[in-house]
Each structure stands twice: as structure tokens, then as C-alpha cells.
PDB file of C-alpha atoms in Angstrom:
ATOM      1  CA  UNK A  35     132.521  88.458  99.798  1.00 65.00           C
ATOM      2  CA  UNK A  36     133.483  91.838  98.406  1.00 82.00           C
ATOM      3  CA  UNK A  37     136.684  93.274  98.638  1.00 84.00           C
ATOM      4  CA  UNK A  38     136.031  95.573 102.073  1.00 84.00           C
ATOM      5  CA  UNK A  39     136.280  91.669 103.675  1.00 85.00           C
ATOM      6  CA  UNK A  40     138.728  90.272 101.855  1.00 88.00           C
ATOM      7  CA  UNK A  41     141.663  92.520 102.072  1.00 86.00           C
ATOM      8  CA  UNK A  42     140.726  94.028 105.734  1.00 85.00           C
ATOM      9  CA  UNK A  43     144.187  94.056 106.799  1.00 88.00           C
ATOM     10  CA  UNK A  44     144.476  96.568 104.249  1.00 87.00           C
ATOM     11  CA  UNK A  45     141.204  98.123 105.327  1.00 88.00           C
ATOM     12  CA  UNK A  46     142.015  98.465 110.011  1.00 90.00           C
ATOM     13  CA  UNK A  47     139.787 101.200 110.418  1.00 92.00           C
ATOM     14  CA  UNK A  48     136.508 102.233 109.602  1.00 91.00           C
ATOM     15  CA  UNK A  49     137.197 105.489 108.023  1.00 92.00           C
ATOM     16  CA  UNK A  50     139.832 103.665 105.608  1.00 92.00           C
ATOM     17  CA  UNK A  51     136.452 101.683 105.068  1.00 91.00           C
ATOM     18  CA  UNK A  52     134.822 104.905 104.125  1.00 91.00           C
ATOM     19  CA  UNK A  53     137.364 106.323 102.080  1.00 92.00           C
ATOM     20  CA  UNK A  54     137.795 103.394  99.841  1.00 92.00           C
ATOM     21  CA  UNK A  55     133.970 103.274  99.317  1.00 92.00           C
ATOM     22  CA  UNK A  56     133.411 106.653  98.532  1.00 92.00           C
ATOM     23  CA  UNK A  57     136.587 106.639  95.963  1.00 91.00           C
ATOM     24  CA  UNK A  58     134.656 103.713  94.688  1.00 91.00           C
ATOM     25  CA  UNK A  59     132.376 106.519  93.781  1.00 91.00           C
ATOM     26  CA  UNK A  60     131.485 108.654  91.096  1.00 92.00           C
ATOM     27  CA  UNK A  61     129.322 110.858  89.004  1.00 93.00           C
ATOM     28  CA  UNK A  62     125.719 111.503  90.489  1.00 92.00           C
ATOM     29  CA  UNK A  63     125.820 108.674  93.064  1.00 90.00           C
ATOM     30  CA  UNK A  64     129.221 110.508  94.414  1.00 91.00           C
ATOM     31  CA  UNK A  65     127.449 113.609  94.263  1.00 92.00           C
ATOM     32  CA  UNK A  66     124.680 112.119  96.340  1.00 90.00           C
ATOM     33  CA  UNK A  67     126.715 110.783  99.063  1.00 90.00           C
ATOM     34  CA  UNK A  68     129.111 113.457  99.617  1.00 91.00           C
ATOM     35  CA  UNK A  69     126.288 115.694 101.464  1.00 92.00           C
ATOM     36  CA  UNK A  70     125.899 112.525 104.089  1.00 92.00           C
ATOM     37  CA  UNK A  71     129.138 112.382 104.859  1.00 90.00           C
ATOM     38  CA  UNK A  72     130.032 115.932 105.436  1.00 88.00           C
ATOM     39  CA  UNK A  73     130.589 116.530 108.678  1.00 85.00           C
ATOM     40  CA  UNK A  74     127.989 120.277 108.909  1.00 89.00           C
ATOM     41  CA  UNK A  75     125.002 117.318 107.144  1.00 91.00           C
ATOM     42  CA  UNK A  76     121.927 117.110 109.642  1.00 91.00           C
ATOM     43  CA  UNK A  77     122.233 113.623 109.992  1.00 90.00           C
ATOM     44  CA  UNK A  78     125.822 112.742 109.061  1.00 91.00           C
ATOM     45  CA  UNK A  79     126.578 109.080 107.936  1.00 93.00           C
ATOM     46  CA  UNK A  80     130.161 107.933 110.516  1.00 92.00           C
ATOM     47  CA  UNK A  81     130.468 104.303 109.874  1.00 93.00           C
ATOM     48  CA  UNK A  82     131.265 101.992 106.718  1.00 92.00           C
ATOM     49  CA  UNK A  83     128.293 100.672 107.870  1.00 93.00           C
ATOM     50  CA  UNK A  84     125.817 103.562 107.422  1.00 93.00           C
ATOM     51  CA  UNK A  85     127.348 104.434 104.190  1.00 93.00           C
ATOM     52  CA  UNK A  86     126.898 100.997 102.933  1.00 93.00           C
ATOM     53  CA  UNK A  87     123.376 101.285 104.346  1.00 93.00           C
ATOM     54  CA  UNK A  88     122.650 104.418 102.671  1.00 93.00           C
ATOM     55  CA  UNK A  89     123.928 103.007  99.341  1.00 93.00           C
ATOM     56  CA  UNK A  90     121.654 100.161  99.124  1.00 92.00           C
ATOM     57  CA  UNK A  91     118.586 102.322 100.252  1.00 91.00           C
ATOM     58  CA  UNK A  92     119.283 104.703  97.229  1.00 91.00           C
ATOM     59  CA  UNK A  93     119.729 102.403  95.099  1.00 90.00           C
ATOM     60  CA  UNK A  94     117.935  99.069  95.900  1.00 90.00           C
ATOM     61  CA  UNK A  95     115.274  98.419  93.822  1.00 90.00           C
ATOM     62  CA  UNK A  96     112.713  96.250  95.467  1.00 92.00           C
ATOM     63  CA  UNK A  97     111.188  95.487  92.314  1.00 94.00           C
ATOM     64  CA  UNK A  98     114.183  94.120  90.841  1.00 93.00           C
ATOM     65  CA  UNK A  99     112.659  90.620  90.742  1.00 95.00           C
ATOM     66  CA  UNK A 100     109.227  91.504  88.952  1.00 96.00           C
ATOM     67  CA  UNK A 101     111.378  93.655  86.102  1.00 96.00           C
ATOM     68  CA  UNK A 102     113.803  91.008  85.810  1.00 96.00           C
ATOM     69  CA  UNK A 103     110.755  87.862  86.064  1.00 97.00           C
ATOM     70  CA  UNK A 104     109.294  90.367  82.966  1.00 98.00           C
ATOM     71  CA  UNK A 105     112.782  90.933  81.152  1.00 97.00           C
ATOM     72  CA  UNK A 106     112.931  86.769  81.248  1.00 97.00           C
ATOM     73  CA  UNK A 107     109.201  86.224  79.595  1.00 97.00           C
ATOM     74  CA  UNK A 108     109.876  88.945  77.187  1.00 97.00           C
ATOM     75  CA  UNK A 109     113.352  87.129  76.122  1.00 97.00           C
ATOM     76  CA  UNK A 110     113.109  85.652  73.148  1.00 95.00           C
ATOM     77  CA  UNK A 111     115.789  85.082  69.928  1.00 93.00           C
ATOM     78  CA  UNK A 112     114.189  86.627  66.672  1.00 84.00           C
ATOM     79  CA  UNK A 113     114.207  85.334  62.887  1.00 77.00           C
ATOM     80  CA  UNK A 114     117.251  87.108  61.453  1.00 69.00           C
ATOM     81  CA  UNK A 115     119.327  87.933  65.096  1.00 68.00           C
ATOM     82  CA  UNK A 116     122.809  87.929  64.553  1.00 67.00           C
ATOM     83  CA  UNK A 117     123.768  87.689  67.992  1.00 88.00           C
ATOM     84  CA  UNK A 118     123.536  84.224  69.356  1.00 92.00           C
ATOM     85  CA  UNK A 119     125.842  84.990  72.568  1.00 92.00           C
ATOM     86  CA  UNK A 120     124.060  88.347  73.317  1.00 94.00           C
ATOM     87  CA  UNK A 121     120.585  86.218  73.511  1.00 95.00           C
ATOM     88  CA  UNK A 122     122.440  83.344  75.877  1.00 96.00           C
ATOM     89  CA  UNK A 123     124.020  85.201  77.778  1.00 96.00           C
ATOM     90  CA  UNK A 124     120.841  87.155  78.156  1.00 96.00           C
ATOM     91  CA  UNK A 125     119.248  83.869  79.110  1.00 98.00           C
ATOM     92  CA  UNK A 126     121.358  82.642  81.317  1.00 98.00           C
ATOM     93  CA  UNK A 127     121.417  86.562  83.460  1.00 98.00           C
ATOM     94  CA  UNK A 128     117.593  86.687  83.464  1.00 98.00           C
ATOM     95  CA  UNK A 129     117.779  82.546  84.368  1.00 98.00           C
ATOM     96  CA  UNK A 130     119.269  83.239  87.415  1.00 97.00           C
ATOM     97  CA  UNK A 131     117.999  86.450  88.894  1.00 96.00           C
ATOM     98  CA  UNK A 132     114.282  84.859  88.690  1.00 97.00           C
ATOM     99  CA  UNK A 133     115.862  81.437  89.949  1.00 97.00           C
ATOM    100  CA  UNK A 134     115.061  79.287  86.893  1.00 98.00           C
ATOM    101  CA  UNK A 135     116.160  76.028  88.018  1.00 98.00           C
ATOM    102  CA  UNK A 136     118.648  74.718  85.748  1.00 96.00           C
ATOM    103  CA  UNK A 137     116.752  71.726  84.925  1.00 96.00           C
ATOM    104  CA  UNK A 138     114.523  73.535  83.303  1.00 97.00           C
ATOM    105  CA  UNK A 139     116.370  75.711  81.330  1.00 98.00           C
ATOM    106  CA  UNK A 140     116.954  73.599  78.005  1.00 98.00           C
ATOM    107  CA  UNK A 141     113.042  73.591  78.070  1.00 97.00           C
ATOM    108  CA  UNK A 142     113.108  77.595  78.735  1.00 98.00           C
ATOM    109  CA  UNK A 143     115.695  78.669  75.850  1.00 98.00           C
ATOM    110  CA  UNK A 144     114.508  75.964  72.861  1.00 97.00           C
ATOM    111  CA  UNK A 145     111.236  77.753  73.732  1.00 97.00           C
ATOM    112  CA  UNK A 146     112.863  81.093  73.143  1.00 97.00           C
ATOM    113  CA  UNK A 147     114.503  80.282  69.795  1.00 95.00           C
ATOM    114  CA  UNK A 148     112.782  81.433  66.920  1.00 92.00           C
ATOM    115  CA  UNK A 149     112.049  78.246  65.541  1.00 92.00           C
ATOM    116  CA  UNK A 150     114.685  77.848  62.436  1.00 90.00           C
ATOM    117  CA  UNK A 151     117.079  78.242  64.667  1.00 92.00           C
ATOM    118  CA  UNK A 152     115.381  75.034  66.821  1.00 94.00           C
ATOM    119  CA  UNK A 153     115.356  73.439  63.708  1.00 95.00           C
ATOM    120  CA  UNK A 154     118.601  72.912  62.542  1.00 94.00           C
ATOM    121  CA  UNK A 155     119.386  72.987  66.848  1.00 95.00           C
ATOM    122  CA  UNK A 156     117.282  69.580  66.861  1.00 97.00           C
ATOM    123  CA  UNK A 157     120.128  67.126  67.463  1.00 96.00           C
ATOM    124  CA  UNK A 158     121.688  69.401  70.301  1.00 97.00           C
ATOM    125  CA  UNK A 159     118.639  68.781  72.168  1.00 97.00           C
ATOM    126  CA  UNK A 160     118.072  65.388  70.574  1.00 96.00           C
ATOM    127  CA  UNK A 161     121.273  64.140  72.650  1.00 96.00           C
ATOM    128  CA  UNK A 162     121.423  62.241  75.529  1.00 95.00           C
ATOM    129  CA  UNK A 163     123.648  63.424  76.766  1.00 96.00           C
ATOM    130  CA  UNK A 164     123.032  67.219  76.421  1.00 96.00           C
ATOM    131  CA  UNK A 165     123.776  69.817  78.933  1.00 97.00           C
ATOM    132  CA  UNK A 166     122.876  73.328  78.642  1.00 98.00           C
ATOM    133  CA  UNK A 167     126.078  74.060  77.781  1.00 97.00           C
ATOM    134  CA  UNK A 168     126.410  71.514  74.800  1.00 97.00           C
ATOM    135  CA  UNK A 169     123.113  72.625  73.380  1.00 97.00           C
ATOM    136  CA  UNK A 170     124.578  77.133  73.907  1.00 97.00           C
ATOM    137  CA  UNK A 171     127.521  75.454  72.725  1.00 96.00           C
ATOM    138  CA  UNK A 172     126.359  74.131  69.356  1.00 96.00           C
ATOM    139  CA  UNK A 173     123.745  77.072  69.481  1.00 95.00           C
ATOM    140  CA  UNK A 174     127.016  78.731  68.330  1.00 93.00           C
ATOM    141  CA  UNK A 175     128.144  77.141  65.539  1.00 92.00           C
ATOM    142  CA  UNK A 176     124.519  77.002  63.668  1.00 92.00           C
ATOM    143  CA  UNK A 177     124.380  81.003  64.580  1.00 91.00           C
ATOM    144  CA  UNK A 178     127.637  80.992  62.565  1.00 90.00           C
ATOM    145  CA  UNK A 179     126.507  78.795  59.740  1.00 88.00           C
ATOM    146  CA  UNK A 180     123.494  81.314  59.616  1.00 86.00           C
ATOM    147  CA  UNK A 181     125.474  84.439  59.555  1.00 85.00           C
ATOM    148  CA  UNK A 182     127.627  82.777  56.772  1.00 88.00           C
ATOM    149  CA  UNK A 183     124.621  82.214  54.597  1.00 85.00           C
ATOM    150  CA  UNK A 184     123.164  85.446  55.336  1.00 83.00           C
ATOM    151  CA  UNK A 185     126.749  87.142  53.971  1.00 85.00           C
ATOM    152  CA  UNK A 186     126.537  84.623  50.694  1.00 88.00           C
ATOM    153  CA  UNK A 187     123.098  85.380  50.084  1.00 83.00           C
ATOM    154  CA  UNK A 188     123.782  89.108  50.478  1.00 84.00           C
ATOM    155  CA  UNK A 189     126.317  89.294  48.408  1.00 85.00           C
ATOM    156  CA  UNK A 190     124.823  87.178  45.480  1.00 84.00           C
ATOM    157  CA  UNK A 191     121.775  89.670  45.684  1.00 81.00           C
ATOM    158  CA  UNK A 192     124.052  93.087  45.554  1.00 78.00           C
ATOM    159  CA  UNK A 193     125.933  91.439  42.619  1.00 76.00           C
ATOM    160  CA  UNK A 194     124.840  93.530  39.537  1.00 63.00           C
ATOM    161  CA  UNK A 195     124.922  91.293  36.067  1.00 63.00           C
ATOM    162  CA  UNK A 196     128.215  92.977  34.273  1.00 59.00           C
ATOM    163  CA  UNK A 197     127.172  93.921  30.905  1.00 63.00           C
ATOM    164  CA  UNK A 198     128.156  91.897  27.298  1.00 62.00           C
ATOM    165  CA  UNK A 199     129.025  88.714  29.581  1.00 57.00           C
ATOM    166  CA  UNK A 200     127.038  86.111  28.604  1.00 61.00           C
ATOM    167  CA  UNK A 201     124.987  83.989  31.063  1.00 59.00           C
ATOM    168  CA  UNK A 202     126.028  80.354  31.401  1.00 59.00           C
ATOM    169  CA  UNK A 203     123.605  77.883  29.610  1.00 51.00           C
TER     170      UNK A 203
END
């Protein structure tokens, strides 16, 4: 359901629906549509359905499924990546776009993680009651632990020995 349907009582005429659609557009989209809603255009758009059709034809990507499949196939969490949540959200978004059955998400997700992350997450993957959601949540904890470890290593590496300081035996 879209806003035009949900608030049909606010858009009682087709002209009101067209005005709402036009007001939602900005920038290039608005510039592209403006000539078509002008009365002096050779083939003007005169209905809200016509305007929605025009918008659809101008910006609909007929290859969107193939593009999503390519993105999904290329998606992987690289070693040293800090943004687990971004990776997980991209996985969910793309799995939905390519209509991947949710029953396959756990195996696919594991396949796309880097090996040290998979190793750290094995308890979640092997849990008898594992769901994608429980695994994803466990992954957030692992990502936080990895980030903290990396920060500690970098802090130790950045420390410089103090001149004249004695080393502990």
C-alpha cells in the first residue's frame, strides 16, 4: 500500500493525486517530468496513473534482478572488515532481492564470511536451535570483540618505549 492508497480521503481528485506525486519529485526527476505535465507538451500526461506509468518507464531498471544477483554473488565479508552490520544488512537486502529462500540463508551467510569470522561464530552455527536472526546477533558480538582486539593491538603498536625506562624481567 502506498500513501495515495492509505490516504485516499486526502486525495479525492485525480488532480490532487497528480499534485502530490509531482511534489514528491525533486532534482533530475522533477526536471524530467515537468515538460510532460505541462499543457503545451505534444503528449501531456493528464492522469495520476499516467504520471506513475511515466515515472516507472523512466526509472525502472529491467535488469534489476540480474544486477542484484551479481551483487549477491560478489558479496563477501573480507578479513579485517570492521562493518559486520553493513555486511549483514547488505546480505539480507540482496537475499531478498534475489528471492533466496530463507531456509538457505544460514549456509549462504556462512559461505560469505571470512574464515576467522566463521571459526569464531561456530558455536552459533552449530547450535541446534540456530536461526538466521540468532546467528546474525551472535555475529555482532564477535564483530565487536574483533574490533576491540584490533584497537588494542594498534594501541600497543603505537606506544613508544620511554627513554631510560627499565624493562620488566
